[in-house]
Amino acid sequence: MLAAAPRITDAQAILPGPSRLRVLDLLRFCAALGVVLFHFGETRAWGTPNAFPALSAVTMFGVYGVRLFFLISGFVILMSAWGRTPGHFAASRIARLFPAYWASVLALGGLAVGGLITDHRPSLTELLANITMLQHGFGVRDLEIVYWTLWQELVFYALIACLAAVGITYRRCLAFMGAWVLLLAIADRVNADLLQAVLVPFSAPYFIAGMALYLVHRFGGSLFPWLFVGVGWTLGLYTALDGEPTAVRKYGQALGSALVVGVISLIFLVMILVALGAFDRIDWRWLTFLGALTYPLYLFHHHVGFLLIQWLHPALGNRLTLPLAVAAALVVAYGVHRLVERPLQPRMRAALDRSLTADAGRVPPTETAVVPPVSSIPAPVPAAVSPPAPYAETTPGAGYLPRGG
């Protein structure tokens, strides 16, 4: 089946319109803001589960912003890894994720030491495990509730790095996504814990669909990528409707299920339009600034919002406290971006890139040449010879292979 796909050399890649898809920055910010409003509307810091009965009917769907994150990640990470070595890809991801994340862990750990916690005082071992960003793999509790998505992203990055190690091409991407879908079905069938951990079934449909949409964006629409978009949409709905979503509990089975299907379908539709270039005209520079705020906003908003809401709402009331909490989270996000990410990310990236080539200038020591013993017998005197015939001058350095030869 995969053999029917067009060769990578058979067709020219369709280059995107703008140099940067700034609409993705806007979508990432909207997804983060949706998650913020969902958490702020539902937090127990208000002292009641019904602080905003009317508003929560809308903000409850902000939880699906995480799925939009995963869909965008599938698109962007494949684009970022294309043509890169696994080492350079890993360096870019480490430099992108860890500065703000370490700031988050240290800040939240410091608040916890001071007694300013949301619902759990972490132990020293939990703090140390969280610094690695691998705490989920170790079975250690996340310091912040939003950290669980970072494990999903890390596993996806590792899978893409493996693909980059063999070389990312159009056909290999199709084979990679096909194998991922098949293994997801097998893992669910046999209940294999190892496969479940590696294949991240919750986020996999969105990663796969995002990758397929990048292929559509880069090479044009053809059947195989669209099939994987459809598979991702179907599996995404399957995982979203499995169990009892909040919308179903609130609106009933029929209407609640229809709303979940509608929200997820809208997410896919927007990303399909991005892949097809429908939003290429949206190229405003200030959208890049919003995109830069997204990650620190996501990392810091829950703890900051919880504490502010808990302190302010008794005196200011709910309606005034909510926008103040959102504004404060944005200010903190800007501070982290300006004071942590901007100075540290390029330095860390440069240091990691240098580390990849640390052995480039080191030549192994050559063995000491063995000098043959000098004979005491005099060498015979050669007989006189006639002068040699004229010859063409040998090219200096003949036998030298140019660099890369």
PDB file of N, CA and C in Angstrom, residues 290-364:
ATOM      1  N   LEU A 290       2.777  36.818  20.681  1.00  0.00           N
ATOM      2  CA  LEU A 290       1.790  35.992  21.374  1.00  0.00           C
ATOM      3  C   LEU A 290       2.251  34.542  21.453  1.00  0.00           C
ATOM      4  N   GLY A 291       2.821  34.051  20.354  1.00  0.00           N
ATOM      5  CA  GLY A 291       3.319  32.686  20.368  1.00  0.00           C
ATOM      6  C   GLY A 291       4.421  32.484  21.394  1.00  0.00           C
ATOM      7  N   ALA A 292       5.254  33.506  21.588  1.00  0.00           N
ATOM      8  CA  ALA A 292       6.336  33.405  22.560  1.00  0.00           C
ATOM      9  C   ALA A 292       5.813  33.333  23.993  1.00  0.00           C
ATOM     10  N   LEU A 293       4.653  33.919  24.252  1.00  0.00           N
ATOM     11  CA  LEU A 293       4.080  33.881  25.599  1.00  0.00           C
ATOM     12  C   LEU A 293       3.416  32.549  25.929  1.00  0.00           C
ATOM     13  N   THR A 294       3.144  31.753  24.893  1.00  0.00           N
ATOM     14  CA  THR A 294       2.301  30.573  25.082  1.00  0.00           C
ATOM     15  C   THR A 294       2.878  29.583  26.083  1.00  0.00           C
ATOM     16  N   TYR A 295       4.127  29.199  25.894  1.00  0.00           N
ATOM     17  CA  TYR A 295       4.714  28.158  26.750  1.00  0.00           C
ATOM     18  C   TYR A 295       4.835  28.601  28.206  1.00  0.00           C
ATOM     19  N   PRO A 296       5.422  29.771  28.506  1.00  0.00           N
ATOM     20  CA  PRO A 296       5.457  30.177  29.926  1.00  0.00           C
ATOM     21  C   PRO A 296       4.065  30.410  30.508  1.00  0.00           C
ATOM     22  N   LEU A 297       3.122  30.885  29.701  1.00  0.00           N
ATOM     23  CA  LEU A 297       1.751  31.043  30.202  1.00  0.00           C
ATOM     24  C   LEU A 297       1.180  29.699  30.606  1.00  0.00           C
ATOM     25  N   TYR A 298       1.421  28.696  29.780  1.00  0.00           N
ATOM     26  CA  TYR A 298       0.918  27.357  30.073  1.00  0.00           C
ATOM     27  C   TYR A 298       1.554  26.799  31.343  1.00  0.00           C
ATOM     28  N   LEU A 299       2.844  27.022  31.526  1.00  0.00           N
ATOM     29  CA  LEU A 299       3.549  26.453  32.674  1.00  0.00           C
ATOM     30  C   LEU A 299       3.173  27.108  33.995  1.00  0.00           C
ATOM     31  N   PHE A 300       2.953  28.420  33.988  1.00  0.00           N
ATOM     32  CA  PHE A 300       2.824  29.165  35.246  1.00  0.00           C
ATOM     33  C   PHE A 300       1.392  29.503  35.626  1.00  0.00           C
ATOM     34  N   HIS A 301       0.449  29.429  34.700  1.00  0.00           N
ATOM     35  CA  HIS A 301      -0.857  30.045  34.961  1.00  0.00           C
ATOM     36  C   HIS A 301      -1.606  29.391  36.107  1.00  0.00           C
ATOM     37  N   HIS A 302      -1.532  28.074  36.239  1.00  0.00           N
ATOM     38  CA  HIS A 302      -2.389  27.405  37.213  1.00  0.00           C
ATOM     39  C   HIS A 302      -2.043  27.804  38.640  1.00  0.00           C
ATOM     40  N   HIS A 303      -0.766  27.747  38.969  1.00  0.00           N
ATOM     41  CA  HIS A 303      -0.359  28.075  40.333  1.00  0.00           C
ATOM     42  C   HIS A 303      -0.591  29.551  40.636  1.00  0.00           C
ATOM     43  N   VAL A 304      -0.199  30.420  39.682  1.00  0.00           N
ATOM     44  CA  VAL A 304      -0.386  31.861  39.876  1.00  0.00           C
ATOM     45  C   VAL A 304      -1.866  32.199  40.023  1.00  0.00           C
ATOM     46  N   GLY A 305      -2.678  31.646  39.140  1.00  0.00           N
ATOM     47  CA  GLY A 305      -4.111  31.932  39.189  1.00  0.00           C
ATOM     48  C   GLY A 305      -4.769  31.429  40.450  1.00  0.00           C
ATOM     49  N   PHE A 306      -4.398  30.229  40.879  1.00  0.00           N
ATOM     50  CA  PHE A 306      -4.987  29.656  42.086  1.00  0.00           C
ATOM     51  C   PHE A 306      -4.734  30.555  43.287  1.00  0.00           C
ATOM     52  N   LEU A 307      -3.486  30.970  43.446  1.00  0.00           N
ATOM     53  CA  LEU A 307      -3.151  31.784  44.614  1.00  0.00           C
ATOM     54  C   LEU A 307      -3.831  33.146  44.567  1.00  0.00           C
ATOM     55  N   LEU A 308      -3.828  33.796  43.389  1.00  0.00           N
ATOM     56  CA  LEU A 308      -4.457  35.116  43.278  1.00  0.00           C
ATOM     57  C   LEU A 308      -5.960  35.038  43.490  1.00  0.00           C
ATOM     58  N   ILE A 309      -6.592  34.049  42.903  1.00  0.00           N
ATOM     59  CA  ILE A 309      -8.042  33.900  43.075  1.00  0.00           C
ATOM     60  C   ILE A 309      -8.369  33.671  44.545  1.00  0.00           C
ATOM     61  N   GLN A 310      -7.572  32.833  45.186  1.00  0.00           N
ATOM     62  CA  GLN A 310      -7.814  32.544  46.605  1.00  0.00           C
ATOM     63  C   GLN A 310      -7.677  33.794  47.467  1.00  0.00           C
ATOM     64  N   TRP A 311      -6.730  34.668  47.114  1.00  0.00           N
ATOM     65  CA  TRP A 311      -6.505  35.875  47.918  1.00  0.00           C
ATOM     66  C   TRP A 311      -7.496  36.992  47.596  1.00  0.00           C
ATOM     67  N   LEU A 312      -7.829  37.168  46.313  1.00  0.00           N
ATOM     68  CA  LEU A 312      -8.544  38.362  45.885  1.00  0.00           C
ATOM     69  C   LEU A 312     -10.064  38.234  45.856  1.00  0.00           C
ATOM     70  N   HIS A 313     -10.581  37.053  45.570  1.00  0.00           N
ATOM     71  CA  HIS A 313     -12.028  37.001  45.328  1.00  0.00           C
ATOM     72  C   HIS A 313     -12.872  37.321  46.566  1.00  0.00           C
ATOM     73  N   PRO A 314     -12.417  37.044  47.790  1.00  0.00           N
ATOM     74  CA  PRO A 314     -13.275  37.456  48.915  1.00  0.00           C
ATOM     75  C   PRO A 314     -13.465  38.972  48.997  1.00  0.00           C
ATOM     76  N   ALA A 315     -12.450  39.732  48.585  1.00  0.00           N
ATOM     77  CA  ALA A 315     -12.540  41.192  48.689  1.00  0.00           C
ATOM     78  C   ALA A 315     -13.065  41.842  47.410  1.00  0.00           C
ATOM     79  N   LEU A 316     -12.676  41.332  46.251  1.00  0.00           N
ATOM     80  CA  LEU A 316     -13.017  41.975  44.985  1.00  0.00           C
ATOM     81  C   LEU A 316     -14.207  41.352  44.274  1.00  0.00           C
ATOM     82  N   GLY A 317     -14.586  40.151  44.663  1.00  0.00           N
ATOM     83  CA  GLY A 317     -15.665  39.473  43.965  1.00  0.00           C
ATOM     84  C   GLY A 317     -15.149  38.687  42.765  1.00  0.00           C
ATOM     85  N   ASN A 318     -15.987  37.798  42.290  1.00  0.00           N
ATOM     86  CA  ASN A 318     -15.566  36.886  41.235  1.00  0.00           C
ATOM     87  C   ASN A 318     -15.329  37.597  39.904  1.00  0.00           C
ATOM     88  N   ARG A 319     -16.217  38.503  39.538  1.00  0.00           N
ATOM     89  CA  ARG A 319     -16.149  39.092  38.202  1.00  0.00           C
ATOM     90  C   ARG A 319     -14.918  39.965  38.004  1.00  0.00           C
ATOM     91  N   LEU A 320     -14.446  40.600  39.034  1.00  0.00           N
ATOM     92  CA  LEU A 320     -13.247  41.414  38.923  1.00  0.00           C
ATOM     93  C   LEU A 320     -11.986  40.575  39.101  1.00  0.00           C
ATOM     94  N   THR A 321     -12.065  39.556  39.928  1.00  0.00           N
ATOM     95  CA  THR A 321     -10.889  38.727  40.199  1.00  0.00           C
ATOM     96  C   THR A 321     -10.467  37.935  38.965  1.00  0.00           C
ATOM     97  N   LEU A 322     -11.422  37.425  38.202  1.00  0.00           N
ATOM     98  CA  LEU A 322     -11.083  36.584  37.053  1.00  0.00           C
ATOM     99  C   LEU A 322     -10.213  37.319  36.024  1.00  0.00           C
ATOM    100  N   PRO A 323     -10.610  38.501  35.536  1.00  0.00           N
ATOM    101  CA  PRO A 323      -9.720  39.183  34.570  1.00  0.00           C
ATOM    102  C   PRO A 323      -8.382  39.590  35.183  1.00  0.00           C
ATOM    103  N   LEU A 324      -8.363  39.922  36.481  1.00  0.00           N
ATOM    104  CA  LEU A 324      -7.093  40.249  37.125  1.00  0.00           C
ATOM    105  C   LEU A 324      -6.162  39.035  37.167  1.00  0.00           C
ATOM    106  N   ALA A 325      -6.735  37.861  37.414  1.00  0.00           N
ATOM    107  CA  ALA A 325      -5.924  36.645  37.456  1.00  0.00           C
ATOM    108  C   ALA A 325      -5.372  36.325  36.071  1.00  0.00           C
ATOM    109  N   VAL A 326      -6.190  36.498  35.034  1.00  0.00           N
ATOM    110  CA  VAL A 326      -5.720  36.253  33.667  1.00  0.00           C
ATOM    111  C   VAL A 326      -4.610  37.235  33.301  1.00  0.00           C
ATOM    112  N   ALA A 327      -4.818  38.526  33.641  1.00  0.00           N
ATOM    113  CA  ALA A 327      -3.808  39.543  33.345  1.00  0.00           C
ATOM    114  C   ALA A 327      -2.507  39.249  34.082  1.00  0.00           C
ATOM    115  N   ALA A 328      -2.601  38.825  35.343  1.00  0.00           N
ATOM    116  CA  ALA A 328      -1.400  38.512  36.118  1.00  0.00           C
ATOM    117  C   ALA A 328      -0.646  37.335  35.507  1.00  0.00           C
ATOM    118  N   ALA A 329      -1.375  36.330  35.053  1.00  0.00           N
ATOM    119  CA  ALA A 329      -0.729  35.179  34.419  1.00  0.00           C
ATOM    120  C   ALA A 329       0.009  35.599  33.145  1.00  0.00           C
ATOM    121  N   LEU A 330      -0.580  36.523  32.383  1.00  0.00           N
ATOM    122  CA  LEU A 330       0.073  37.022  31.169  1.00  0.00           C
ATOM    123  C   LEU A 330       1.332  37.820  31.513  1.00  0.00           C
ATOM    124  N   VAL A 331       1.264  38.624  32.575  1.00  0.00           N
ATOM    125  CA  VAL A 331       2.430  39.401  32.991  1.00  0.00           C
ATOM    126  C   VAL A 331       3.562  38.465  33.428  1.00  0.00           C
ATOM    127  N   VAL A 332       3.240  37.452  34.195  1.00  0.00           N
ATOM    128  CA  VAL A 332       4.253  36.484  34.622  1.00  0.00           C
ATOM    129  C   VAL A 332       4.848  35.775  33.409  1.00  0.00           C
ATOM    130  N   ALA A 333       3.992  35.409  32.451  1.00  0.00           N
ATOM    131  CA  ALA A 333       4.479  34.745  31.240  1.00  0.00           C
ATOM    132  C   ALA A 333       5.446  35.638  30.477  1.00  0.00           C
ATOM    133  N   TYR A 334       5.114  36.933  30.368  1.00  0.00           N
ATOM    134  CA  TYR A 334       6.014  37.851  29.678  1.00  0.00           C
ATOM    135  C   TYR A 334       7.342  37.984  30.428  1.00  0.00           C
ATOM    136  N   GLY A 335       7.267  38.057  31.753  1.00  0.00           N
ATOM    137  CA  GLY A 335       8.495  38.162  32.541  1.00  0.00           C
ATOM    138  C   GLY A 335       9.394  36.949  32.343  1.00  0.00           C
ATOM    139  N   VAL A 336       8.808  35.758  32.339  1.00  0.00           N
ATOM    140  CA  VAL A 336       9.600  34.545  32.135  1.00  0.00           C
ATOM    141  C   VAL A 336      10.206  34.531  30.732  1.00  0.00           C
ATOM    142  N   HIS A 337       9.426  34.927  29.749  1.00  0.00           N
ATOM    143  CA  HIS A 337       9.953  34.964  28.384  1.00  0.00           C
ATOM    144  C   HIS A 337      11.095  35.970  28.259  1.00  0.00           C
ATOM    145  N   ARG A 338      10.900  37.143  28.837  1.00  0.00           N
ATOM    146  CA  ARG A 338      11.888  38.219  28.680  1.00  0.00           C
ATOM    147  C   ARG A 338      13.148  37.975  29.507  1.00  0.00           C
ATOM    148  N   LEU A 339      12.998  37.459  30.716  1.00  0.00           N
ATOM    149  CA  LEU A 339      14.134  37.337  31.624  1.00  0.00           C
ATOM    150  C   LEU A 339      14.783  35.966  31.618  1.00  0.00           C
ATOM    151  N   VAL A 340      14.077  34.943  31.143  1.00  0.00           N
ATOM    152  CA  VAL A 340      14.610  33.578  31.175  1.00  0.00           C
ATOM    153  C   VAL A 340      14.824  33.035  29.767  1.00  0.00           C
ATOM    154  N   GLU A 341      13.744  33.002  28.990  1.00  0.00           N
ATOM    155  CA  GLU A 341      13.844  32.350  27.684  1.00  0.00           C
ATOM    156  C   GLU A 341      14.748  33.111  26.715  1.00  0.00           C
ATOM    157  N   ARG A 342      14.546  34.404  26.593  1.00  0.00           N
ATOM    158  CA  ARG A 342      15.317  35.153  25.600  1.00  0.00           C
ATOM    159  C   ARG A 342      16.826  35.132  25.854  1.00  0.00           C
ATOM    160  N   PRO A 343      17.281  35.292  27.087  1.00  0.00           N
ATOM    161  CA  PRO A 343      18.738  35.214  27.289  1.00  0.00           C
ATOM    162  C   PRO A 343      19.293  33.794  27.282  1.00  0.00           C
ATOM    163  N   LEU A 344      18.515  32.805  27.754  1.00  0.00           N
ATOM    164  CA  LEU A 344      19.068  31.469  27.943  1.00  0.00           C
ATOM    165  C   LEU A 344      18.923  30.568  26.731  1.00  0.00           C
ATOM    166  N   GLN A 345      17.836  30.681  26.000  1.00  0.00           N
ATOM    167  CA  GLN A 345      17.612  29.758  24.893  1.00  0.00           C
ATOM    168  C   GLN A 345      18.727  29.791  23.854  1.00  0.00           C
ATOM    169  N   PRO A 346      19.109  30.951  23.324  1.00  0.00           N
ATOM    170  CA  PRO A 346      20.185  30.932  22.318  1.00  0.00           C
ATOM    171  C   PRO A 346      21.524  30.453  22.869  1.00  0.00           C
ATOM    172  N   ARG A 347      21.818  30.785  24.122  1.00  0.00           N
ATOM    173  CA  ARG A 347      23.082  30.333  24.711  1.00  0.00           C
ATOM    174  C   ARG A 347      23.085  28.817  24.889  1.00  0.00           C
ATOM    175  N   MET A 348      21.971  28.286  25.365  1.00  0.00           N
ATOM    176  CA  MET A 348      21.896  26.839  25.551  1.00  0.00           C
ATOM    177  C   MET A 348      21.960  26.127  24.205  1.00  0.00           C
ATOM    178  N   ARG A 349      21.274  26.669  23.215  1.00  0.00           N
ATOM    179  CA  ARG A 349      21.294  26.051  21.885  1.00  0.00           C
ATOM    180  C   ARG A 349      22.711  26.060  21.311  1.00  0.00           C
ATOM    181  N   ALA A 350      23.410  27.186  21.432  1.00  0.00           N
ATOM    182  CA  ALA A 350      24.773  27.261  20.917  1.00  0.00           C
ATOM    183  C   ALA A 350      25.691  26.287  21.653  1.00  0.00           C
ATOM    184  N   ALA A 351      25.535  26.189  22.969  1.00  0.00           N
ATOM    185  CA  ALA A 351      26.378  25.281  23.750  1.00  0.00           C
ATOM    186  C   ALA A 351      26.112  23.827  23.376  1.00  0.00           C
ATOM    187  N   LEU A 352      24.845  23.483  23.165  1.00  0.00           N
ATOM    188  CA  LEU A 352      24.514  22.115  22.776  1.00  0.00           C
ATOM    189  C   LEU A 352      25.039  21.795  21.385  1.00  0.00           C
ATOM    190  N   ASP A 353      24.930  22.744  20.457  1.00  0.00           N
ATOM    191  CA  ASP A 353      25.465  22.521  19.112  1.00  0.00           C
ATOM    192  C   ASP A 353      26.977  22.331  19.150  1.00  0.00           C
ATOM    193  N   ARG A 354      27.674  23.143  19.972  1.00  0.00           N
ATOM    194  CA  ARG A 354      29.119  22.967  20.104  1.00  0.00           C
ATOM    195  C   ARG A 354      29.459  21.616  20.703  1.00  0.00           C
ATOM    196  N   SER A 355      28.639  21.176  21.643  1.00  0.00           N
ATOM    197  CA  SER A 355      28.891  19.903  22.294  1.00  0.00           C
ATOM    198  C   SER A 355      28.786  18.743  21.316  1.00  0.00           C
ATOM    199  N   LEU A 356      27.939  18.886  20.299  1.00  0.00           N
ATOM    200  CA  LEU A 356      27.794  17.822  19.306  1.00  0.00           C
ATOM    201  C   LEU A 356      29.058  17.636  18.478  1.00  0.00           C
ATOM    202  N   THR A 357      29.868  18.685  18.379  1.00  0.00           N
ATOM    203  CA  THR A 357      31.087  18.616  17.562  1.00  0.00           C
ATOM    204  C   THR A 357      32.340  18.794  18.417  1.00  0.00           C
ATOM    205  N   ALA A 358      32.245  18.414  19.687  1.00  0.00           N
ATOM    206  CA  ALA A 358      33.383  18.605  20.597  1.00  0.00           C
ATOM    207  C   ALA A 358      34.594  17.782  20.178  1.00  0.00           C
ATOM    208  N   ASP A 359      34.376  16.708  19.423  1.00  0.00           N
ATOM    209  CA  ASP A 359      35.489  15.851  19.017  1.00  0.00           C
ATOM    210  C   ASP A 359      36.036  16.216  17.644  1.00  0.00           C
ATOM    211  N   ALA A 360      35.516  17.272  17.018  1.00  0.00           N
ATOM    212  CA  ALA A 360      35.869  17.567  15.630  1.00  0.00           C
ATOM    213  C   ALA A 360      37.329  17.951  15.470  1.00  0.00           C
ATOM    214  N   GLY A 361      37.903  18.704  16.406  1.00  0.00           N
ATOM    215  CA  GLY A 361      39.267  19.185  16.256  1.00  0.00           C
ATOM    216  C   GLY A 361      40.314  18.320  16.916  1.00  0.00           C
ATOM    217  N   ARG A 362      39.902  17.179  17.459  1.00  0.00           N
ATOM    218  CA  ARG A 362      40.840  16.338  18.188  1.00  0.00           C
ATOM    219  C   ARG A 362      41.330  15.201  17.290  1.00  0.00           C
ATOM    220  N   VAL A 363      42.657  15.159  17.048  1.00  0.00           N
ATOM    221  CA  VAL A 363      43.257  14.115  16.215  1.00  0.00           C
ATOM    222  C   VAL A 363      43.947  13.128  17.133  1.00  0.00           C
ATOM    223  N   PRO A 364      43.699  11.827  16.987  1.00  0.00           N
ATOM    224  CA  PRO A 364      44.374  10.847  17.862  1.00  0.00           C
ATOM    225  C   PRO A 364      45.878  10.878  17.647  1.00  0.00           C
TER     226      PRO A 364
END
